Tab-separated table of C-alpha atoms and ligand atoms in Angstrom:
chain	number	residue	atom	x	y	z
R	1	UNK	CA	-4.585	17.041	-35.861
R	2	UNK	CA	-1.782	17.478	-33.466
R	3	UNK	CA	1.652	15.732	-33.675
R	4	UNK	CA	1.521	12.357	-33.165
R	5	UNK	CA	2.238	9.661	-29.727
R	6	UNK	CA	4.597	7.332	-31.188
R	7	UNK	CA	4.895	3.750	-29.296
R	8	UNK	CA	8.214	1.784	-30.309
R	9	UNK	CA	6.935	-2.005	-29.747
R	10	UNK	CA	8.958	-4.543	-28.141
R	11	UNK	CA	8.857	-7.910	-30.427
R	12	UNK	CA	10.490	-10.892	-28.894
R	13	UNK	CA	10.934	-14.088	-30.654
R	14	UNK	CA	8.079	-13.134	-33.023
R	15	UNK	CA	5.356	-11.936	-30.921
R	16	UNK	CA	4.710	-8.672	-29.703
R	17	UNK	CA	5.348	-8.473	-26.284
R	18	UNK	CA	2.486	-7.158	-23.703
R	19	UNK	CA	4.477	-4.626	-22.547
R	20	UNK	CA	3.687	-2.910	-26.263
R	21	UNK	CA	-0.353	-3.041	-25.745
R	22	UNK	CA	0.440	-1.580	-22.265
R	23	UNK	CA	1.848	1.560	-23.904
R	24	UNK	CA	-0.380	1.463	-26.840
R	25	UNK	CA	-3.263	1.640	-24.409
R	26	UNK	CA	-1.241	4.924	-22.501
R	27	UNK	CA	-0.439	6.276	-25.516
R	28	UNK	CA	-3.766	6.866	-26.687
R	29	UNK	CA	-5.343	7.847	-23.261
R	30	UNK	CA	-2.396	10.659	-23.956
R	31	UNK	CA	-3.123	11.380	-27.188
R	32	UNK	CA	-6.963	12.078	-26.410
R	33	UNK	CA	-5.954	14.841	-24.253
R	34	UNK	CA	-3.574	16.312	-26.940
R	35	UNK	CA	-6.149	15.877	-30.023
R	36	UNK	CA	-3.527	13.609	-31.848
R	37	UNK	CA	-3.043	10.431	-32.965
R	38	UNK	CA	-0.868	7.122	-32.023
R	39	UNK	CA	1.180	6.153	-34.451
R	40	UNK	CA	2.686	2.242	-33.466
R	41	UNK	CA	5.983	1.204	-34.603
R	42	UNK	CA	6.774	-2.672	-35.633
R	43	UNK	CA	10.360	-3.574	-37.067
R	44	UNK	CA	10.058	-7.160	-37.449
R	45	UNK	CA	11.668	-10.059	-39.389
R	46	UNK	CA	9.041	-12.413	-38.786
R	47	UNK	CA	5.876	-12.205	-36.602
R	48	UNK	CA	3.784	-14.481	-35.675
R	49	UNK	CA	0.613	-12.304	-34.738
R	50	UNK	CA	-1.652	-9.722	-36.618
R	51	UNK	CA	-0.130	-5.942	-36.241
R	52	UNK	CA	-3.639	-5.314	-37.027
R	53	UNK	CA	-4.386	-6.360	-33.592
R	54	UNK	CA	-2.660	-3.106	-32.047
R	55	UNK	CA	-5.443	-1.105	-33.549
R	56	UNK	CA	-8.039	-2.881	-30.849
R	57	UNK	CA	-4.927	-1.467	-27.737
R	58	UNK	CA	-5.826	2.232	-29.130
R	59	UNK	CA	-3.247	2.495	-32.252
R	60	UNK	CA	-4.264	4.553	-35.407
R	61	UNK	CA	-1.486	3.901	-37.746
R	62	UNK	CA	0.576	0.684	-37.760
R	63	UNK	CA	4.218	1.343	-39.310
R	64	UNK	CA	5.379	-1.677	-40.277
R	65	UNK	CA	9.072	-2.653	-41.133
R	66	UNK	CA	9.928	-5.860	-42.041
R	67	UNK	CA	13.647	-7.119	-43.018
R	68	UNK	CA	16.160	-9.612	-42.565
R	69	UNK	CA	18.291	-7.321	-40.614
R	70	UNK	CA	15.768	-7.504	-37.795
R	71	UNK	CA	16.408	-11.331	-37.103
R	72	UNK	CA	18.685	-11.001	-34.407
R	73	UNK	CA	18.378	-7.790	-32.297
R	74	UNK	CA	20.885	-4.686	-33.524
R	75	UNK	CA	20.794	-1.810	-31.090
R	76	UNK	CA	22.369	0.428	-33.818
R	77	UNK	CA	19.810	-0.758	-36.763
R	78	UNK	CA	16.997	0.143	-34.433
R	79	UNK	CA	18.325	3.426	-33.715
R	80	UNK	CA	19.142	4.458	-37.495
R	81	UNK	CA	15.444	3.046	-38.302
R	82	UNK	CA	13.777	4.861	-35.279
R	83	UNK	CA	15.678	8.257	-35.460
R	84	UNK	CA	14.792	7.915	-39.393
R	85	UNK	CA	11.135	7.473	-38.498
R	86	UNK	CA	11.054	10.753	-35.698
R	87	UNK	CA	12.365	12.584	-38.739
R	88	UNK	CA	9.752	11.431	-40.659
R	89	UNK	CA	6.975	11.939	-38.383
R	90	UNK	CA	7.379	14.496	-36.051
R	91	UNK	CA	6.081	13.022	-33.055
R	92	UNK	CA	5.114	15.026	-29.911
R	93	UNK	CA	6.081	12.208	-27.903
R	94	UNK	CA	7.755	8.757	-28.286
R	95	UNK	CA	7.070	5.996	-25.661
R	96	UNK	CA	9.257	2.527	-25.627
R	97	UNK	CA	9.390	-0.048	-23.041
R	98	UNK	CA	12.099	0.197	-20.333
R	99	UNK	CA	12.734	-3.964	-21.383
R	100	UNK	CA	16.677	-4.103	-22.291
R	101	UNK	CA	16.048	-3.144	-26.125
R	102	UNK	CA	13.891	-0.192	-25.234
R	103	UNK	CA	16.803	0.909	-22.795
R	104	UNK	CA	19.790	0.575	-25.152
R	105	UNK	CA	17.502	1.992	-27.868
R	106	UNK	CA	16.137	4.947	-26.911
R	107	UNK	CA	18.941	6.441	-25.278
R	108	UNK	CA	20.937	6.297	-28.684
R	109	UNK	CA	17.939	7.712	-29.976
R	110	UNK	CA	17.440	10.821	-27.940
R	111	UNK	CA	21.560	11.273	-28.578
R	112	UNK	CA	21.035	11.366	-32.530
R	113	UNK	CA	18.216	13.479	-32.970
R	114	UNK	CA	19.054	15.995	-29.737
R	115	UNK	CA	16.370	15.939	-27.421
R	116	UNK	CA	15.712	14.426	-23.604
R	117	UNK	CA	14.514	10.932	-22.127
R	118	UNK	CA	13.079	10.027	-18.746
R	119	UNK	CA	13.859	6.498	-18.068
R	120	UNK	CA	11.840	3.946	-16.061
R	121	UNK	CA	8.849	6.399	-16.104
R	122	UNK	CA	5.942	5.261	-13.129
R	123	UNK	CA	3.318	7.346	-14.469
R	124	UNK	CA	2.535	9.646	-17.464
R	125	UNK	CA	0.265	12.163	-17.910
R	126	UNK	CA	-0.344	15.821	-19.652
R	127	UNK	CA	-0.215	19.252	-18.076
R	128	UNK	CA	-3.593	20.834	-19.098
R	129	UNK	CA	-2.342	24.568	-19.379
R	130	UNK	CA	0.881	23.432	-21.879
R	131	UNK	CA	0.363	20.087	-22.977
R	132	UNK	CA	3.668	18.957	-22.011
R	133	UNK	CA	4.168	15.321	-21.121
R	134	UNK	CA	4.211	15.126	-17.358
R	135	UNK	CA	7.018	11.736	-16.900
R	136	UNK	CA	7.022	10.649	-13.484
R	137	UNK	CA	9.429	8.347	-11.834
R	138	UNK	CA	11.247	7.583	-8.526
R	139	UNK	CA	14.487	9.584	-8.245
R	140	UNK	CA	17.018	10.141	-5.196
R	141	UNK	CA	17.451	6.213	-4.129
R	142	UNK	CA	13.681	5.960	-4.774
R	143	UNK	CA	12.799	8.671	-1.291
R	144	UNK	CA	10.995	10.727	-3.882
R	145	UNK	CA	8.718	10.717	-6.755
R	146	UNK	CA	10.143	13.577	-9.381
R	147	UNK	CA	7.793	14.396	-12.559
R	148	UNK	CA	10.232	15.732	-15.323
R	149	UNK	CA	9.401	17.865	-18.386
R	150	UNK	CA	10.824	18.463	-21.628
R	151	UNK	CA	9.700	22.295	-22.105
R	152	UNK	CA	12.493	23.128	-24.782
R	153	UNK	CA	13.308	20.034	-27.197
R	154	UNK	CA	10.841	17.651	-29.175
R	155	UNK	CA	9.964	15.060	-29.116
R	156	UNK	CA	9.447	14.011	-25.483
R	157	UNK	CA	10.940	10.903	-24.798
R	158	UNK	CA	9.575	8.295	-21.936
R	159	UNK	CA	10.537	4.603	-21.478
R	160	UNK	CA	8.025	2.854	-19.078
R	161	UNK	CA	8.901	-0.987	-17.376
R	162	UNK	CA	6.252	-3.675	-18.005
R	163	UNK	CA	3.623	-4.338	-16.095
R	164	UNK	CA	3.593	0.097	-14.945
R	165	UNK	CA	0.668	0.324	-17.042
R	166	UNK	CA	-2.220	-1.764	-17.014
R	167	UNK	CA	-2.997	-3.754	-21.127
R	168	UNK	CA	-6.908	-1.889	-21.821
R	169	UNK	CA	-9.735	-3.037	-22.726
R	170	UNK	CA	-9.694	-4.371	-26.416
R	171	UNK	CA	-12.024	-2.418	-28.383
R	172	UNK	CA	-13.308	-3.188	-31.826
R	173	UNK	CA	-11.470	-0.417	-34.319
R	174	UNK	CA	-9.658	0.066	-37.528
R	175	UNK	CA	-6.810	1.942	-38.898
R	176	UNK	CA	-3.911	2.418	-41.537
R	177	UNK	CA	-0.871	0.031	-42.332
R	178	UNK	CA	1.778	1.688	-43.907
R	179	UNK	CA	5.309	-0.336	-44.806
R	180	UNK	CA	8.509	1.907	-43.871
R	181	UNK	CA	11.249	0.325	-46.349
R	182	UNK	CA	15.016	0.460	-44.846
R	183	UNK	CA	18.157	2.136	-46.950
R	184	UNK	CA	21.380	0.638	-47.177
R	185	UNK	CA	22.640	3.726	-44.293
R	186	UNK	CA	19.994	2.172	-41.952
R	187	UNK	CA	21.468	-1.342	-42.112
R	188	UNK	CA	24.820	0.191	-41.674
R	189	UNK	CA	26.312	-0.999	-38.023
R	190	UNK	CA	29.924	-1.372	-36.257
R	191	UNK	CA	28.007	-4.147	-34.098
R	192	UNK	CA	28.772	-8.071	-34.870
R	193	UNK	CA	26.509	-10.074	-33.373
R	194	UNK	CA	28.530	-13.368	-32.377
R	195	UNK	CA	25.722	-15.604	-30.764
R	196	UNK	CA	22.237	-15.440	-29.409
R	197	UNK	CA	20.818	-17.323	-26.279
R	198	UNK	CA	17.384	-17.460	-25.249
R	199	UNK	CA	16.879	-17.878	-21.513
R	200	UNK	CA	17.007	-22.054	-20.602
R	201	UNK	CA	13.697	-23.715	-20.903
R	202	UNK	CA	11.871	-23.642	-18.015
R	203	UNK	CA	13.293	-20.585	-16.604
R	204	UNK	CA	10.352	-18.514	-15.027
R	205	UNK	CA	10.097	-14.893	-15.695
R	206	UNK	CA	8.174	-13.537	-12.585
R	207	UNK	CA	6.441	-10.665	-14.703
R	208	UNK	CA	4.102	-13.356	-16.702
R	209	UNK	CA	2.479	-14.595	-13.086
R	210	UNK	CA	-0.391	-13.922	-11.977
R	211	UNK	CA	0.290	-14.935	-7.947
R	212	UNK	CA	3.629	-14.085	-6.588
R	213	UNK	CA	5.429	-15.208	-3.085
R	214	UNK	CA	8.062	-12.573	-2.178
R	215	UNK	CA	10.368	-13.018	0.554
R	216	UNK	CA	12.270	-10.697	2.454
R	217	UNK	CA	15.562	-10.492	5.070
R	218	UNK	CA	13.164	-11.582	7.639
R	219	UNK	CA	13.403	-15.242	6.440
R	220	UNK	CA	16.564	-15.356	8.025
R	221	UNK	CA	18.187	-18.006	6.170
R	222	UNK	CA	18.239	-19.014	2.256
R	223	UNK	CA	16.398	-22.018	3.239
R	224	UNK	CA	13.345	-19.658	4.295
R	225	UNK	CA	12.708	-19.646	0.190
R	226	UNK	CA	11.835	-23.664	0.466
R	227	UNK	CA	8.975	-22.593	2.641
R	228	UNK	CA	8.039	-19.876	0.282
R	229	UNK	CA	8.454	-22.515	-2.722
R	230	UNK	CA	5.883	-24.912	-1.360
R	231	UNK	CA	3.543	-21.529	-0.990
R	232	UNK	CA	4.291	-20.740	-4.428
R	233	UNK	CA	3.944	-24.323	-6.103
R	234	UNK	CA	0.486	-24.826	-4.316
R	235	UNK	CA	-1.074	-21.853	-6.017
R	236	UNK	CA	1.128	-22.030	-9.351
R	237	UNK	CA	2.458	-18.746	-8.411
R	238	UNK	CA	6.239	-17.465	-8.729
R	239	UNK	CA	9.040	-16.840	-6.119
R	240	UNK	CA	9.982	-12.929	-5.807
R	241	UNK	CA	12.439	-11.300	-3.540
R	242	UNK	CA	13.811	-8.440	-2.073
R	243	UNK	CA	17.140	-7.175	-3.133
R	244	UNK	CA	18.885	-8.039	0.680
R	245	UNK	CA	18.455	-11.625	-0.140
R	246	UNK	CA	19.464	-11.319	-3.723
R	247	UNK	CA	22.480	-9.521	-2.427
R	248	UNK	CA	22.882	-12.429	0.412
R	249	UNK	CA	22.434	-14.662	-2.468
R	250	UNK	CA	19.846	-16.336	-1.063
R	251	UNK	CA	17.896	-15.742	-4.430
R	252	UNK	CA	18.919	-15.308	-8.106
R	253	UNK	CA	18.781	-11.569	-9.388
R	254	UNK	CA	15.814	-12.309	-12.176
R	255	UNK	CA	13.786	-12.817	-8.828
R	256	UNK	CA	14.362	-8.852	-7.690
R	257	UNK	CA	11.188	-7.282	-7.054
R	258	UNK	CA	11.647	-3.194	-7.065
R	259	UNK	CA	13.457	0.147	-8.563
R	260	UNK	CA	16.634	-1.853	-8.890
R	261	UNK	CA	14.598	-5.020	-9.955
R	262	UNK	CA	11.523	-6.128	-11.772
R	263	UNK	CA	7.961	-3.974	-11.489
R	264	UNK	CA	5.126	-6.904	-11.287
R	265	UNK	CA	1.349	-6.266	-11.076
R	266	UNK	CA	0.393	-9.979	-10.418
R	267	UNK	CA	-3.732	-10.606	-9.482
R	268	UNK	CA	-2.010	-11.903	-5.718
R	269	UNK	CA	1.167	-10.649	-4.256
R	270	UNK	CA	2.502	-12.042	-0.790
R	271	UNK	CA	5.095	-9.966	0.893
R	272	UNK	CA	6.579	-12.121	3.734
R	273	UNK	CA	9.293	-10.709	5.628
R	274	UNK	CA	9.470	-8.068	3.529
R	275	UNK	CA	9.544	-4.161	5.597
R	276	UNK	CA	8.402	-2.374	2.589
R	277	UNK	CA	10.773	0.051	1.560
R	278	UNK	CA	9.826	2.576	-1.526
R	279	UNK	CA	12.263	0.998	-3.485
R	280	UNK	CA	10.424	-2.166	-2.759
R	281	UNK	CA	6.649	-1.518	-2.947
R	282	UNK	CA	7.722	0.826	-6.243
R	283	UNK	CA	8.219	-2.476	-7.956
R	284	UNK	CA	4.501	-4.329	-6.802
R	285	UNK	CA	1.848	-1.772	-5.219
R	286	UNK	CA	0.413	-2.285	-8.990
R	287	UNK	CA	-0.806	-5.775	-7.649
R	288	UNK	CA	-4.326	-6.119	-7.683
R	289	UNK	CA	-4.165	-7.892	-4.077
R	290	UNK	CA	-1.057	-7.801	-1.352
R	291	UNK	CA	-1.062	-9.944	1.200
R	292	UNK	CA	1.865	-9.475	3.795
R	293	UNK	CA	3.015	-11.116	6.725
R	294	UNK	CA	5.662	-9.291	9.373
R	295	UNK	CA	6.148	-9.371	13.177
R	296	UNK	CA	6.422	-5.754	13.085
R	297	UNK	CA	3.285	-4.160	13.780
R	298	UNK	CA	4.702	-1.364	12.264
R	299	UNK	CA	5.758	-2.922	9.169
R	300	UNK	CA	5.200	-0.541	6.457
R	301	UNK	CA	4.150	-2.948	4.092
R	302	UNK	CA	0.896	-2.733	6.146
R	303	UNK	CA	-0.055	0.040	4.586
R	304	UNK	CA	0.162	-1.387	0.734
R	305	UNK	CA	-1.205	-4.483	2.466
R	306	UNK	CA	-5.212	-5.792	1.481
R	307	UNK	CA	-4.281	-8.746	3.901
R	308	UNK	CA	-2.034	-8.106	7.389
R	309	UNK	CA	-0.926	-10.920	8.986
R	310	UNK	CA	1.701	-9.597	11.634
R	311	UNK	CA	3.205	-12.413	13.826
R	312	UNK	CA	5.775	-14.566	13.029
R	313	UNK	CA	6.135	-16.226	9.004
R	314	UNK	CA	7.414	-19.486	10.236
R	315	UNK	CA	4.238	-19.762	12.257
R	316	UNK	CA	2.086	-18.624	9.737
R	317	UNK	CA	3.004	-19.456	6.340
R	318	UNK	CA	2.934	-23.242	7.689
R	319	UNK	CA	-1.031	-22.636	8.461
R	320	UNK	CA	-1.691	-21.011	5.031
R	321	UNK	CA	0.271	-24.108	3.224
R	322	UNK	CA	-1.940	-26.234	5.433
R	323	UNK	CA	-5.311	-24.845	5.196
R	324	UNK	CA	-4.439	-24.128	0.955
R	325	UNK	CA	-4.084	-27.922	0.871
R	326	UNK	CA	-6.547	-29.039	2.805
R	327	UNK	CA	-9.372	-26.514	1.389
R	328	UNK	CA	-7.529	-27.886	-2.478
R	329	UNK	CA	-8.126	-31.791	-1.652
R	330	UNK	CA	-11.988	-31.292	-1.148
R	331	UNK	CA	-13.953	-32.156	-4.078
R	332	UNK	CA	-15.070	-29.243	-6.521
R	333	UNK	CA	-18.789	-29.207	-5.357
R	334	UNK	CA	-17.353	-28.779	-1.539
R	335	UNK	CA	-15.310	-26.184	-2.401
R	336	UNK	CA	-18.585	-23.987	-4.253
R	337	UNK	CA	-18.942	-20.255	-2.945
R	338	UNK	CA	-15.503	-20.446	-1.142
R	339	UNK	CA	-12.260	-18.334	-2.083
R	340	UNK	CA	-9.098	-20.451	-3.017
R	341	UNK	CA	-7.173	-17.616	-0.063
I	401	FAD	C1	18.943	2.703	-5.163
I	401	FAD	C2	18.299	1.610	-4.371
I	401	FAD	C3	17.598	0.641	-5.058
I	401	FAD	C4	16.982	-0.385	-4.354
I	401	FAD	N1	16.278	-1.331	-5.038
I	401	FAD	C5	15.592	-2.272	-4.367
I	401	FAD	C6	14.774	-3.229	-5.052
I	401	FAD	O1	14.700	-3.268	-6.289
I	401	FAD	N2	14.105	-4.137	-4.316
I	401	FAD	C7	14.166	-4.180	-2.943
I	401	FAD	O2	13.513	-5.033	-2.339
I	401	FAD	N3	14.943	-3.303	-2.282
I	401	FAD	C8	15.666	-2.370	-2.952
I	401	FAD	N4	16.461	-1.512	-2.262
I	401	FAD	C9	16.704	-1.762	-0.828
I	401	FAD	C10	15.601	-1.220	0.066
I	401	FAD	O3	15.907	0.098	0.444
I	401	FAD	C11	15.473	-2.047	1.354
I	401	FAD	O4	16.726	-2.086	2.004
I	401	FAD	C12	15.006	-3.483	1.123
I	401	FAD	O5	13.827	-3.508	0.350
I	401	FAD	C13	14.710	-4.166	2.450
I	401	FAD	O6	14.535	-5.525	2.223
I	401	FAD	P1	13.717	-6.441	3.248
I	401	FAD	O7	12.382	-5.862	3.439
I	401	FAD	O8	13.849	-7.826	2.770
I	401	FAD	O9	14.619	-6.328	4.566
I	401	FAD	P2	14.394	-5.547	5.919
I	401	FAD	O10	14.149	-4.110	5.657
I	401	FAD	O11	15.541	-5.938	6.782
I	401	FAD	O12	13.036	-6.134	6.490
I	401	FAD	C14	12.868	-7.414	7.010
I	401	FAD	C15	11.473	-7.491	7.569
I	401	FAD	O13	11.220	-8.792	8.040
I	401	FAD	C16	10.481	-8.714	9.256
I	401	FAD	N5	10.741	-9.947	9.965
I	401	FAD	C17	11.902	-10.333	10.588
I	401	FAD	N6	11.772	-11.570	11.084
I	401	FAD	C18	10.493	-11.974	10.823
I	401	FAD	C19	9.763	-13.143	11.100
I	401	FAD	N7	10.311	-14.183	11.736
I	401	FAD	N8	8.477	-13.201	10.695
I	401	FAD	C20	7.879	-12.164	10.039
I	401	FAD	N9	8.551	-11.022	9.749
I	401	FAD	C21	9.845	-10.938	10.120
I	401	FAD	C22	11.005	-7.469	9.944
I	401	FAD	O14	10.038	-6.964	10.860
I	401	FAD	C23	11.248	-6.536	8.772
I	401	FAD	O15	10.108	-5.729	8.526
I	401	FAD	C24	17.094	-0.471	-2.936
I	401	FAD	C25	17.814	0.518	-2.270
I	401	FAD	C26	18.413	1.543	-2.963
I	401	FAD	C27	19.159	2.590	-2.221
């Protein structure tokens, strides 16, 4: 057996994120090609789900480490525990999520033990003739897609943003726990943590929805988002945005769809008044259906777009809003056979 795919798991207030199957799921398509195993990564102090379940994303072995030091996130505990375990194991290749622990992780990790990273990684694959990890992601403002290689230090080091990868299949397998037990070094950190806030009840995070109404410069005004709103609150989606109208503040930043932003894959994604620039469409041509509306015939968006509706969004979002409610007040049995959009 080849060295092993190593996935560093993101657990938030004592769940494993999704982002963690997501790269479970890639990890093992990966190690397939490379003959080797995946070998998952849990440091925990208290968890509310089964690690066992990571075996059903594609995981072989389950290293678990559980301590009171994990309670509040450390960036430095992570990185003595993590650069401890590539020591250990000699992985090939370590994947983490690019979520903010992943980011201020890994970094410190590839510094320690000497070898690269490719951050924010679109797509990952292996080179057939060397086996190298092939890490692609947007580079030059976003105007080009650049696949980087690690030819010369190991292991190969990729963070990935939620949401890239799609969670697979669950499948019905088995495979090893094994407990990794800290040393008083590993706890050692310069770091005080003063306080810890979770984000305010109620506040959305646009990655968990499954429909999403974007808006774009072509709105016009911050007000254009009320429109948008009523969109969004019929269908139970969430408001996105482009970053012109976060930097107009017409929007809040946690909103920011794209390369500077958030990457979504939603099941619906409307893009209204939105041109569709890479650094745009980079964060939401995962969606499984995008539905735009410009008065540019020319709109670029168009051509990420299942749905085109080109005229002008404050004649047409008004008809959608209208026709959603109407088609939402008929009774169920009316309504048999006929999409919701
Ligand atoms: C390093 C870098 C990172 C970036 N990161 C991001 C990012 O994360 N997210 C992001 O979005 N951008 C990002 N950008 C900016 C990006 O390049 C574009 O400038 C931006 O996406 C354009 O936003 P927009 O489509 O809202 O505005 P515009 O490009 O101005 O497009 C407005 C659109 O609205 C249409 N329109 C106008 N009026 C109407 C109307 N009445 N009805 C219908 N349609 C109308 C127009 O035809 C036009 O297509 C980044 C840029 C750089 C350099």
């Amino acid at each position: 057996m080849n060295p092993s795919v190593m996935v560093y798991t993101e657990i938030r207030n004592g769940s494993i994120h999704p982002v963690s199957y997501e790269l479970t799921g890639k990890a093992r398509e990966l190690a397939d090609k490379l003959n080797s195993e995946v070998v998952v990564v849990t440091l925990f102090n208290k968890l509310e789900e089964k690690v066992e379940d990571l075996f059903s994303f594609g995981a072989d072995r389950v290293i678990v480490s559980q301590d009171e030091c994990f309670r509040l996130f450390n960036q430095e505990i992570h990185t003595n525990v993590m650069s401890a375990l590539i020591l250990q194991e000699q992985p090939q290749i370590v994947l983490a999520p690019a979520t903010t622990g992943g980011r201020t992780v890994l970094p410190a990790v590839a510094g320690t033990i000497h070898t690269g990273l490719t951050a924010d990684c679109t797509g990952l694959d292996i080179e057939e003739e060397s086996d190298l990890l092939l890490q692609t992601r947007p580079a030059i403002g976003g105007n080009i897609m650049a696949t980087i290689k690690t030819p010369h230090h190991r292991p190969q080091m990729a963070t990935v943003r939620p949401k890239t990868f799609k969670i697979p299949e669950k499948r019905s397998a088995s495979g090893v726990v094994e407990p990794f037990y800290l040393n008083d070094d590993m706890k050692q950190t310069t770091i005080e943590i003063l306080d810890y806030q979770p984000l305010e009840a109620g506040a959305e995070n646009i990655q968990d929805k499954d429909i999403i109404v974007s808006g774009g410069k072509g709105l016009k005004r911050k007000e254009g988002f009320d429109l948008l709103k009523q969109l969004a609150d019929i269908l139970q989606g969430g408001i996105g945005a482009s970053r012109p109208t976060i930097e107009a503040k017409w929007m809040e930043y946690p909103h920011q769809v794209g390369l500077s932003g958030k990457v979504v894959s939603p099941k619906l994604y409307f893009a209204i008044g939105i041109s569709g620039a890479v650094q745009h469409i980079a964060g939401m041509e995962t969606s499984e259906i995008i539905v735009s509306v410009n008065k540019d015939p020319d709109a670029s968006i168009f051509q990420v777009s299942d749905y085109a509706f080109c005229g002008d969004l404050y004649d047409i979002v008004p008809k959608m809003i209208e026709q959603l409610k109407e088609k939402l007040a008929k009774p169920v049995s009316d309504k048999e056979g006929e999409s919701h959009v």
